[in-house]
Amino acid sequence: IALDADKFGVVLCGHADIHMQAARYARRYVLHLNQNSDSVCDIDRTPIRLLSDPSEREKQLEACADHHYMFLSHFKVEAGTEAAMMQEAFCALIRADPYHIAINFEVPVFLDSENLQDLTLLKDAVRKSHNLVLLLTPNIFSRPWCLVEIVIALRTGN
């Protein structure tokens, strides 16, 4: 059977339910391969449950796709460039680790200048973040929106 992987990927990504099942299958198969030293083929009769229902942990991670692993809070004039560079570096680290908790997050590292089109959604972005990273520059505490981000994070427990 000849299969164009790129075309298959496009079709697969167009169907969210199938896409999630394929990702779950791949994640379980790689985990199985890493746990077993023997050579394994996914079409043999190996007793692994690759296509079974998702575990509670998988359900939790899949339900958090709109969450962020971290929110970068910064004063743009003093640290805008640094924040963009940090976002890029942190995202690369997350993508490099297929077992990272944020691997399924649509935007694992939130940076307002890159990920926010509507300022009214800023508080929600902070609430959906698991960590607030504050870039401590001299005038960060003079910026009202930075203070709002800190207060929301503290109230949320991030």
XYZ file of N, CA, C and O in Angstrom:
632
model
N 0.863 -1.171 0.000
C 0.000 0.000 0.000
C 0.904 1.227 0.000
O 1.751 1.368 0.881
N 0.689 2.104 -0.949
C 1.430 3.356 -1.010
C 0.614 4.429 -0.307
O -0.597 4.543 -0.517
N 1.272 5.213 0.513
C 0.572 6.227 1.289
C 1.405 7.500 1.308
O 2.581 7.465 1.667
N 0.804 8.596 0.938
C 1.468 9.892 1.016
C 1.250 10.420 2.435
O 0.131 10.808 2.803
N 2.296 10.429 3.225
C 2.184 10.799 4.638
C 1.674 12.221 4.815
O 0.888 12.490 5.728
N 2.096 13.143 3.959
C 1.652 14.536 4.091
C 0.147 14.658 3.850
O -0.560 15.318 4.616
N -0.353 14.006 2.802
C -1.793 14.058 2.517
C -2.586 13.377 3.626
O -3.637 13.847 4.037
N -2.054 12.263 4.109
C -2.719 11.551 5.197
C -2.800 12.440 6.438
O -3.833 12.506 7.106
N -1.705 13.135 6.742
C -1.683 14.028 7.896
C -2.692 15.152 7.780
O -3.363 15.509 8.754
N -2.822 15.726 6.592
C -3.794 16.804 6.374
C -5.211 16.297 6.605
O -6.018 16.937 7.272
N -5.523 15.122 6.055
C -6.855 14.543 6.241
C -7.093 14.234 7.713
O -8.149 14.547 8.272
N -6.113 13.651 8.360
C -6.234 13.273 9.766
C -6.482 14.496 10.644
O -7.351 14.478 11.515
N -5.736 15.568 10.415
C -5.884 16.776 11.232
C -7.222 17.471 11.004
O -7.654 18.260 11.835
N -7.873 17.167 9.907
C -9.176 17.762 9.635
C -10.311 17.143 10.427
O -11.435 17.632 10.391
N -10.047 16.078 11.134
C -11.063 15.385 11.929
C -10.557 15.269 13.363
O -9.751 14.395 13.678
N -11.046 16.147 14.220
C -10.530 16.242 15.590
C -10.594 14.921 16.354
O -9.647 14.564 17.059
N -11.690 14.186 16.225
C -11.826 12.940 16.980
C -10.812 11.896 16.515
O -10.188 11.212 17.316
N -10.604 11.800 15.209
C -9.636 10.841 14.684
C -8.216 11.303 15.000
O -7.356 10.501 15.349
N -8.006 12.592 14.917
C -6.689 13.159 15.215
C -6.289 12.837 16.655
O -5.166 12.419 16.936
N -7.212 13.006 17.579
C -6.931 12.731 18.992
C -6.673 11.240 19.204
O -5.774 10.855 19.943
N -7.443 10.378 18.529
C -7.245 8.937 18.660
C -5.877 8.530 18.109
O -5.174 7.715 18.702
N -5.480 9.112 16.972
C -4.174 8.805 16.386
C -3.045 9.264 17.296
O -2.052 8.554 17.486
N -3.196 10.444 17.884
C -2.169 10.948 18.798
C -2.076 10.055 20.034
O -0.982 9.741 20.506
N -3.219 9.627 20.556
C -3.245 8.744 21.722
C -2.575 7.406 21.384
O -1.771 6.883 22.151
N -2.890 6.859 20.215
C -2.300 5.603 19.759
C -0.777 5.738 19.675
O -0.037 4.906 20.197
N -0.309 6.805 19.032
C 1.133 7.003 18.875
C 1.818 7.165 20.224
O 2.888 6.593 20.473
N 1.205 7.942 21.131
C 1.789 8.160 22.458
C 1.896 6.835 23.214
O 2.923 6.522 23.816
N 0.853 6.010 23.167
C 0.878 4.726 23.864
C 1.889 3.765 23.239
O 2.562 3.022 23.936
N 1.969 3.769 21.926
C 2.900 2.858 21.253
C 4.343 3.221 21.575
O 5.152 2.345 21.886
N 4.668 4.503 21.538
C 6.032 4.933 21.875
C 6.342 4.610 23.329
O 7.432 4.124 23.648
N 5.398 4.846 24.216
C 5.594 4.499 25.622
C 5.848 3.002 25.762
O 6.752 2.579 26.479
N 5.071 2.183 25.054
C 5.251 0.728 25.090
C 6.636 0.341 24.578
O 7.320 -0.504 25.179
N 7.064 0.953 23.483
C 8.393 0.654 22.936
C 9.496 1.019 23.929
O 10.475 0.299 24.071
N 9.324 2.132 24.616
C 10.334 2.572 25.580
C 10.385 1.690 26.821
O 11.405 1.622 27.496
N 9.294 1.017 27.111
C 9.251 0.165 28.297
C 9.695 -1.266 28.022
O 9.936 -2.017 28.950
N 9.796 -1.644 26.768
C 10.149 -3.012 26.404
C 11.425 -3.034 25.574
O 11.570 -2.266 24.639
N 12.328 -3.921 25.934
C 13.586 -4.014 25.204
C 13.453 -4.868 23.942
O 14.265 -4.780 23.040
N 12.414 -5.699 23.883
C 12.207 -6.548 22.712
C 11.701 -5.722 21.535
O 11.053 -4.704 21.701
N 11.990 -6.210 20.357
C 11.455 -5.583 19.153
C 9.961 -5.843 19.104
O 9.509 -6.966 19.317
N 9.175 -4.814 18.832
C 7.723 -4.936 18.837
C 7.174 -4.334 17.552
O 7.660 -3.323 17.075
N 6.173 -4.957 17.022
C 5.491 -4.457 15.837
C 4.055 -4.140 16.237
O 3.420 -4.940 16.921
N 3.528 -3.014 15.809
C 2.181 -2.656 16.235
C 1.079 -3.466 15.557
O -0.083 -3.332 15.891
N 1.443 -4.334 14.614
C 0.422 -5.188 14.004
C 0.516 -6.635 14.474
O -0.222 -7.489 14.025
N 1.456 -6.910 15.392
C 1.530 -8.273 15.918
C 0.512 -8.448 17.044
O -0.314 -7.594 17.294
N 0.586 -9.526 17.725
C -0.399 -9.824 18.750
C 0.080 -9.428 20.145
O -0.294 -10.033 21.134
N 0.875 -8.405 20.222
C 1.355 -7.919 21.508
C 0.163 -7.457 22.343
O -0.668 -6.695 21.856
N 0.065 -7.915 23.579
C -1.100 -7.587 24.399
C -1.040 -6.170 24.983
O -0.964 -5.985 26.189
N -1.053 -5.186 24.121
C -1.117 -3.809 24.615
C -2.430 -3.208 24.135
O -2.938 -3.558 23.081
N -2.950 -2.309 24.922
C -4.254 -1.723 24.622
C -4.056 -0.344 24.003
O -4.317 0.666 24.624
N -3.601 -0.332 22.744
C -3.302 0.926 22.084
C -4.552 1.695 21.684
O -4.535 2.912 21.606
N -5.621 1.007 21.419
C -6.827 1.687 20.952
C -7.942 1.688 21.991
O -9.093 1.924 21.677
N -7.596 1.435 23.232
C -8.606 1.433 24.283
C -8.992 2.869 24.639
O -8.410 3.831 24.168
N -9.978 2.987 25.501
C -10.413 4.309 25.945
C -9.268 5.025 26.653
O -8.405 4.385 27.261
N -9.268 6.361 26.599
C -8.178 7.108 27.233
C -8.190 6.964 28.754
O -9.248 6.810 29.366
N -7.007 7.011 29.336
C -6.905 6.978 30.793
C -7.385 8.319 31.353
O -7.553 9.292 30.616
N -7.580 8.380 32.648
C -8.000 9.637 33.281
C -6.958 10.733 33.044
O -7.295 11.876 32.783
N -5.684 10.359 33.130
C -4.600 11.327 32.886
C -4.658 11.858 31.452
O -4.523 13.045 31.226
N -4.883 10.962 30.479
C -4.988 11.386 29.079
C -6.194 12.314 28.883
O -6.096 13.320 28.179
N -7.296 11.983 29.523
C -8.486 12.840 29.424
C -8.209 14.233 29.985
O -8.617 15.232 29.403
N -7.513 14.290 31.119
C -7.195 15.580 31.731
C -6.314 16.419 30.815
O -6.563 17.606 30.621
N -5.287 15.801 30.250
C -4.380 16.541 29.375
C -5.078 16.990 28.097
O -4.877 18.119 27.640
N -5.896 16.132 27.535
C -6.597 16.488 26.310
C -7.619 17.593 26.561
O -7.871 18.421 25.701
N -8.199 17.611 27.750
C -9.176 18.641 28.088
C -8.518 19.998 28.325
O -9.192 21.020 28.303
N -7.230 20.008 28.533
C -6.505 21.246 28.824
C -5.826 21.847 27.597
O -4.926 22.660 27.728
N -6.244 21.466 26.418
C -5.575 21.949 25.204
C -5.552 23.466 25.118
O -4.632 24.048 24.556
N -6.541 24.137 25.723
C -6.568 25.596 25.673
C -5.853 26.232 26.870
O -5.896 27.448 27.042
N -5.173 25.434 27.673
C -4.404 25.961 28.805
C -2.992 26.338 28.358
O -2.596 26.071 27.227
N -2.263 26.943 29.267
C -0.882 27.346 29.002
C -0.011 26.828 30.141
O -0.404 26.898 31.302
N 1.146 26.328 29.804
C 2.066 25.867 30.834
C 2.609 27.062 31.611
O 2.770 27.006 32.814
N 2.884 28.151 30.878
C 3.335 29.358 31.550
C 2.831 30.599 30.834
O 2.574 30.583 29.634
N 2.688 31.645 31.606
C 2.301 32.962 31.119
C 3.478 33.877 31.390
O 3.915 34.005 32.532
N 4.016 34.498 30.348
C 5.152 35.397 30.513
C 4.636 36.817 30.735
O 4.110 37.450 29.816
N 4.786 37.310 31.945
C 4.348 38.654 32.289
C 5.561 39.574 32.233
O 6.582 39.312 32.868
N 5.431 40.668 31.469
C 6.589 41.551 31.263
C 6.140 42.962 30.907
O 5.005 43.179 30.483
N 7.037 43.921 31.097
C 6.848 45.302 30.652
C 7.501 45.371 29.286
O 8.712 45.266 29.146
N 6.665 45.528 28.264
C 7.115 45.409 26.881
C 8.300 46.315 26.548
O 9.233 45.891 25.863
N 8.303 47.541 27.036
C 9.387 48.486 26.733
C 10.726 47.985 27.279
O 11.766 48.139 26.650
N 10.690 47.351 28.439
C 11.930 46.918 29.085
C 12.328 45.475 28.760
O 13.503 45.134 28.871
N 11.359 44.635 28.387
C 11.701 43.218 28.197
C 10.900 42.537 27.084
O 10.784 41.317 27.078
N 10.393 43.289 26.139
C 9.605 42.703 25.060
C 10.389 41.713 24.215
O 9.915 40.614 23.920
N 11.594 42.089 23.835
C 12.433 41.210 23.017
C 12.811 39.957 23.788
O 12.746 38.841 23.268
N 13.202 40.142 25.025
C 13.600 39.005 25.863
C 12.432 38.044 26.076
O 12.604 36.821 26.036
N 11.234 38.585 26.277
C 10.058 37.729 26.474
C 9.778 36.906 25.211
O 9.475 35.711 25.305
N 9.889 37.520 24.040
C 9.664 36.788 22.786
C 10.703 35.687 22.605
O 10.372 34.577 22.164
N 11.943 35.977 22.959
C 13.004 34.972 22.844
C 12.780 33.831 23.838
O 12.999 32.661 23.516
N 12.337 34.177 25.045
C 12.048 33.150 26.051
C 10.892 32.272 25.609
O 10.945 31.044 25.763
N 9.851 32.881 25.040
C 8.719 32.099 24.565
C 9.176 31.088 23.520
O 8.825 29.907 23.583
N 9.964 31.548 22.590
C 10.462 30.658 21.533
C 11.304 29.522 22.117
O 11.139 28.359 21.746
N 12.177 29.837 23.056
C 13.052 28.822 23.657
C 12.258 27.816 24.491
O 12.485 26.602 24.393
N 11.325 28.304 25.310
C 10.520 27.395 26.135
C 9.642 26.491 25.257
O 9.497 25.298 25.536
N 9.049 27.050 24.204
C 8.226 26.235 23.303
C 9.062 25.152 22.628
O 8.603 24.018 22.478
N 10.287 25.486 22.252
C 11.170 24.488 21.631
C 11.488 23.367 22.619
O 11.503 22.184 22.237
N 11.729 23.707 23.875
C 11.996 22.684 24.887
C 10.790 21.769 25.090
O 10.933 20.554 25.221
N 9.610 22.350 25.108
C 8.396 21.557 25.295
C 8.171 20.635 24.101
O 7.867 19.450 24.261
N 8.333 21.168 22.882
C 8.149 20.345 21.678
C 9.172 19.215 21.591
O 8.894 18.157 21.037
N 10.346 19.429 22.159
C 11.404 18.411 22.103
C 11.150 17.243 23.057
O 11.770 16.194 22.931
N 10.246 17.423 24.003
C 9.965 16.386 24.990
C 8.540 15.863 24.801
O 7.584 16.489 25.256
N 8.379 14.728 24.128
C 7.026 14.227 23.861
C 6.238 13.855 25.119
O 5.029 13.665 25.039
N 6.897 13.796 26.260
C 6.214 13.453 27.507
C 5.963 14.668 28.385
O 5.464 14.542 29.501
N 6.292 15.855 27.888
C 6.067 17.071 28.672
C 4.572 17.283 28.861
O 3.777 17.045 27.955
N 4.191 17.727 30.032
C 2.774 17.909 30.349
C 2.091 18.871 29.380
O 0.902 18.769 29.110
N 2.839 19.801 28.802
C 2.248 20.818 27.930
C 2.313 20.464 26.446
O 1.975 21.294 25.610
N 2.731 19.265 26.113
C 2.918 18.901 24.709
C 1.619 19.025 23.908
O 1.650 19.322 22.709
N 0.474 18.856 24.544
C -0.810 18.947 23.835
C -1.469 20.319 23.943
O -2.558 20.513 23.413
N -0.828 21.248 24.627
C -1.405 22.585 24.752
C -1.242 23.316 23.425
O -0.178 23.291 22.816
N -2.316 23.977 22.970
C -2.248 24.730 21.719
C -1.212 25.851 21.807
O -0.469 26.089 20.863
N -1.182 26.551 22.929
C -0.216 27.628 23.175
C 0.418 27.338 24.535
O -0.062 27.797 25.564
N 1.503 26.561 24.560
C 2.077 26.182 25.856
C 2.675 27.358 26.633
O 2.602 27.389 27.852
N 3.233 28.323 25.928
C 3.833 29.496 26.577
C 3.109 30.729 26.056
O 3.238 31.089 24.886
N 2.345 31.363 26.921
C 1.519 32.499 26.511
C 2.303 33.795 26.642
O 2.876 34.092 27.685
N 2.296 34.558 25.568
C 2.917 35.882 25.539
C 1.902 36.818 24.908
O 1.515 36.619 23.749
N 1.459 37.826 25.654
C 0.355 38.655 25.174
C 0.604 39.268 23.798
O -0.295 39.298 22.956
N 1.805 39.718 23.520
C 2.069 40.350 22.226
C 1.970 39.362 21.066
O 1.748 39.756 19.925
N 2.096 38.069 21.359
C 2.011 37.043 20.319
C 0.661 36.337 20.281
O 0.226 35.894 19.231
N 0.010 36.208 21.430
C -1.153 35.329 21.542
C -2.454 36.008 21.928
O -3.451 35.323 22.126
N -2.471 37.324 22.047
C -3.678 37.999 22.525
C -4.173 39.011 21.497
O -3.448 39.931 21.135
N -5.398 38.796 21.026
C -5.999 39.733 20.087
C -7.021 40.634 20.775
O -7.345 41.699 20.277
N -7.532 40.208 21.910
C -8.582 40.934 22.617
C -8.162 41.078 24.080
O -8.069 40.082 24.809
N -7.916 42.303 24.502
C -7.418 42.551 25.858
C -8.387 42.063 26.940
O -7.958 41.737 28.043
N -9.671 41.952 26.619
C -10.633 41.471 27.614
C -10.395 40.001 27.965
O -10.898 39.519 28.970
N -9.618 39.294 27.130
C -9.341 37.874 27.386
C -8.049 37.657 28.181
O -7.677 36.515 28.453
N -7.385 38.732 28.561
C -6.110 38.624 29.278
C -6.267 37.877 30.610
O -5.487 36.977 30.917
N -7.260 38.250 31.382
C -7.458 37.600 32.683
C -7.708 36.104 32.517
O -7.199 35.298 33.297
N -8.486 35.742 31.505
C -8.767 34.331 31.251
C -7.484 33.587 30.889
O -7.283 32.448 31.309
N -6.612 34.226 30.123
C -5.335 33.594 29.752
C -4.482 33.332 30.993
O -3.840 32.290 31.102
N -4.487 34.263 31.937
C -3.727 34.064 33.179
C -4.343 32.913 33.979
O -3.621 32.051 34.488
N -5.663 32.877 34.063
C -6.348 31.803 34.806
C -6.058 30.423 34.220
O -5.986 29.440 34.943
N -5.902 30.349 32.900
C -5.656 29.071 32.230
C -4.173 28.716 32.178
O -3.798 27.735 31.544
N -3.362 29.500 32.845
C -1.919 29.242 32.870
C -1.551 28.524 34.161
O -2.052 28.851 35.228
N -0.665 27.557 34.053
C -0.258 26.782 35.216
C 0.858 27.464 35.997
O 1.087 27.141 37.151
N 1.565 28.403 35.362
C 2.656 29.138 36.006
C 2.688 30.560 35.465
O 2.464 30.776 34.279
N 2.982 31.498 36.334
C 3.206 32.878 35.907
C 4.696 33.146 36.046
O 5.263 32.979 37.127
N 5.322 33.528 34.943
C 6.742 33.870 34.956
C 6.811 35.377 34.819
O 6.381 35.948 33.813
N 7.329 36.025 35.833
C 7.395 37.482 35.889
C 8.811 37.931 35.551
O 9.760 37.567 36.252
N 8.957 38.668 34.468
C 10.269 39.195 34.094
C 10.494 40.470 34.899
O 9.870 41.511 34.641
N 11.335 40.349 35.911
C 11.547 41.449 36.850
C 12.472 42.511 36.260
O 13.687 42.375 36.269
N 11.858 43.563 35.763
C 12.600 44.713 35.242
C 12.287 45.900 36.139
O 11.322 45.852 36.921
N 13.061 46.970 36.061
C 12.895 48.081 37.012
C 11.481 48.654 37.146
O 11.066 49.012 38.243
N 10.731 48.731 36.070
C 9.422 49.391 36.135
C 8.230 48.444 35.967
O 7.126 48.900 35.690
N 8.443 47.162 36.154
C 7.361 46.188 35.973
C 6.159 46.492 36.869
O 5.019 46.372 36.457
N 6.411 46.939 38.097
C 5.316 47.173 39.035
C 4.614 48.510 38.820
O 3.660 48.823 39.514
N 5.054 49.263 37.828
C 4.370 50.511 37.485
C 3.354 50.286 36.362
O 2.612 51.188 36.004
N 3.313 49.085 35.828
C 2.420 48.769 34.708
C 1.130 48.138 35.225
O 1.151 47.050 35.822
N -0.002 48.809 35.009
C -1.282 48.298 35.540
C -1.618 46.877 35.086
O -2.075 46.064 35.894
N -1.399 46.556 33.805
C -1.762 45.225 33.332
C -0.863 44.152 33.933
O -1.312 43.033 34.190
N 0.375 44.478 34.195
C 1.274 43.509 34.849
C 0.792 43.230 36.269
O 0.815 42.089 36.724
N 0.334 44.277 36.946
C -0.196 44.103 38.302
C -1.472 43.252 38.271
O -1.666 42.395 39.136
N -2.321 43.476 37.288
C -3.530 42.664 37.141
C -3.155 41.197 36.944
O -3.747 40.300 37.560
N -2.167 40.933 36.099
C -1.730 39.560 35.852
C -1.239 38.899 37.143
O -1.583 37.741 37.418
N -0.482 39.615 37.944
C 0.044 39.082 39.202
C -1.105 38.774 40.172
O -1.156 37.696 40.773
N -2.044 39.697 40.306
C -3.171 39.495 41.222
C -4.017 38.311 40.786
O -4.373 37.444 41.607
N -4.323 38.209 39.497
C -5.134 37.080 38.996
C -4.410 35.764 39.251
O -5.011 34.777 39.682
N -3.108 35.739 38.987
C -2.335 34.504 39.209
C -2.339 34.105 40.675
O -2.512 32.927 41.015
N -2.185 35.073 41.572
C -2.193 34.761 43.006
C -3.574 34.262 43.435
O -3.674 33.311 44.225
N -4.616 34.891 42.936
C -5.975 34.452 43.293
C -6.301 33.070 42.735
O -7.035 32.302 43.334
N -5.730 32.765 41.577
C -5.971 31.475 40.941
C -5.089 30.380 41.538
O -5.403 29.200 41.435
N -3.985 30.788 42.126
C -3.056 29.825 42.702
C -1.980 29.372 41.727
O -1.381 28.323 41.907
N -1.733 30.151 40.702
C -0.703 29.789 39.708
C 0.673 30.225 40.170
O 0.961 31.279 40.481
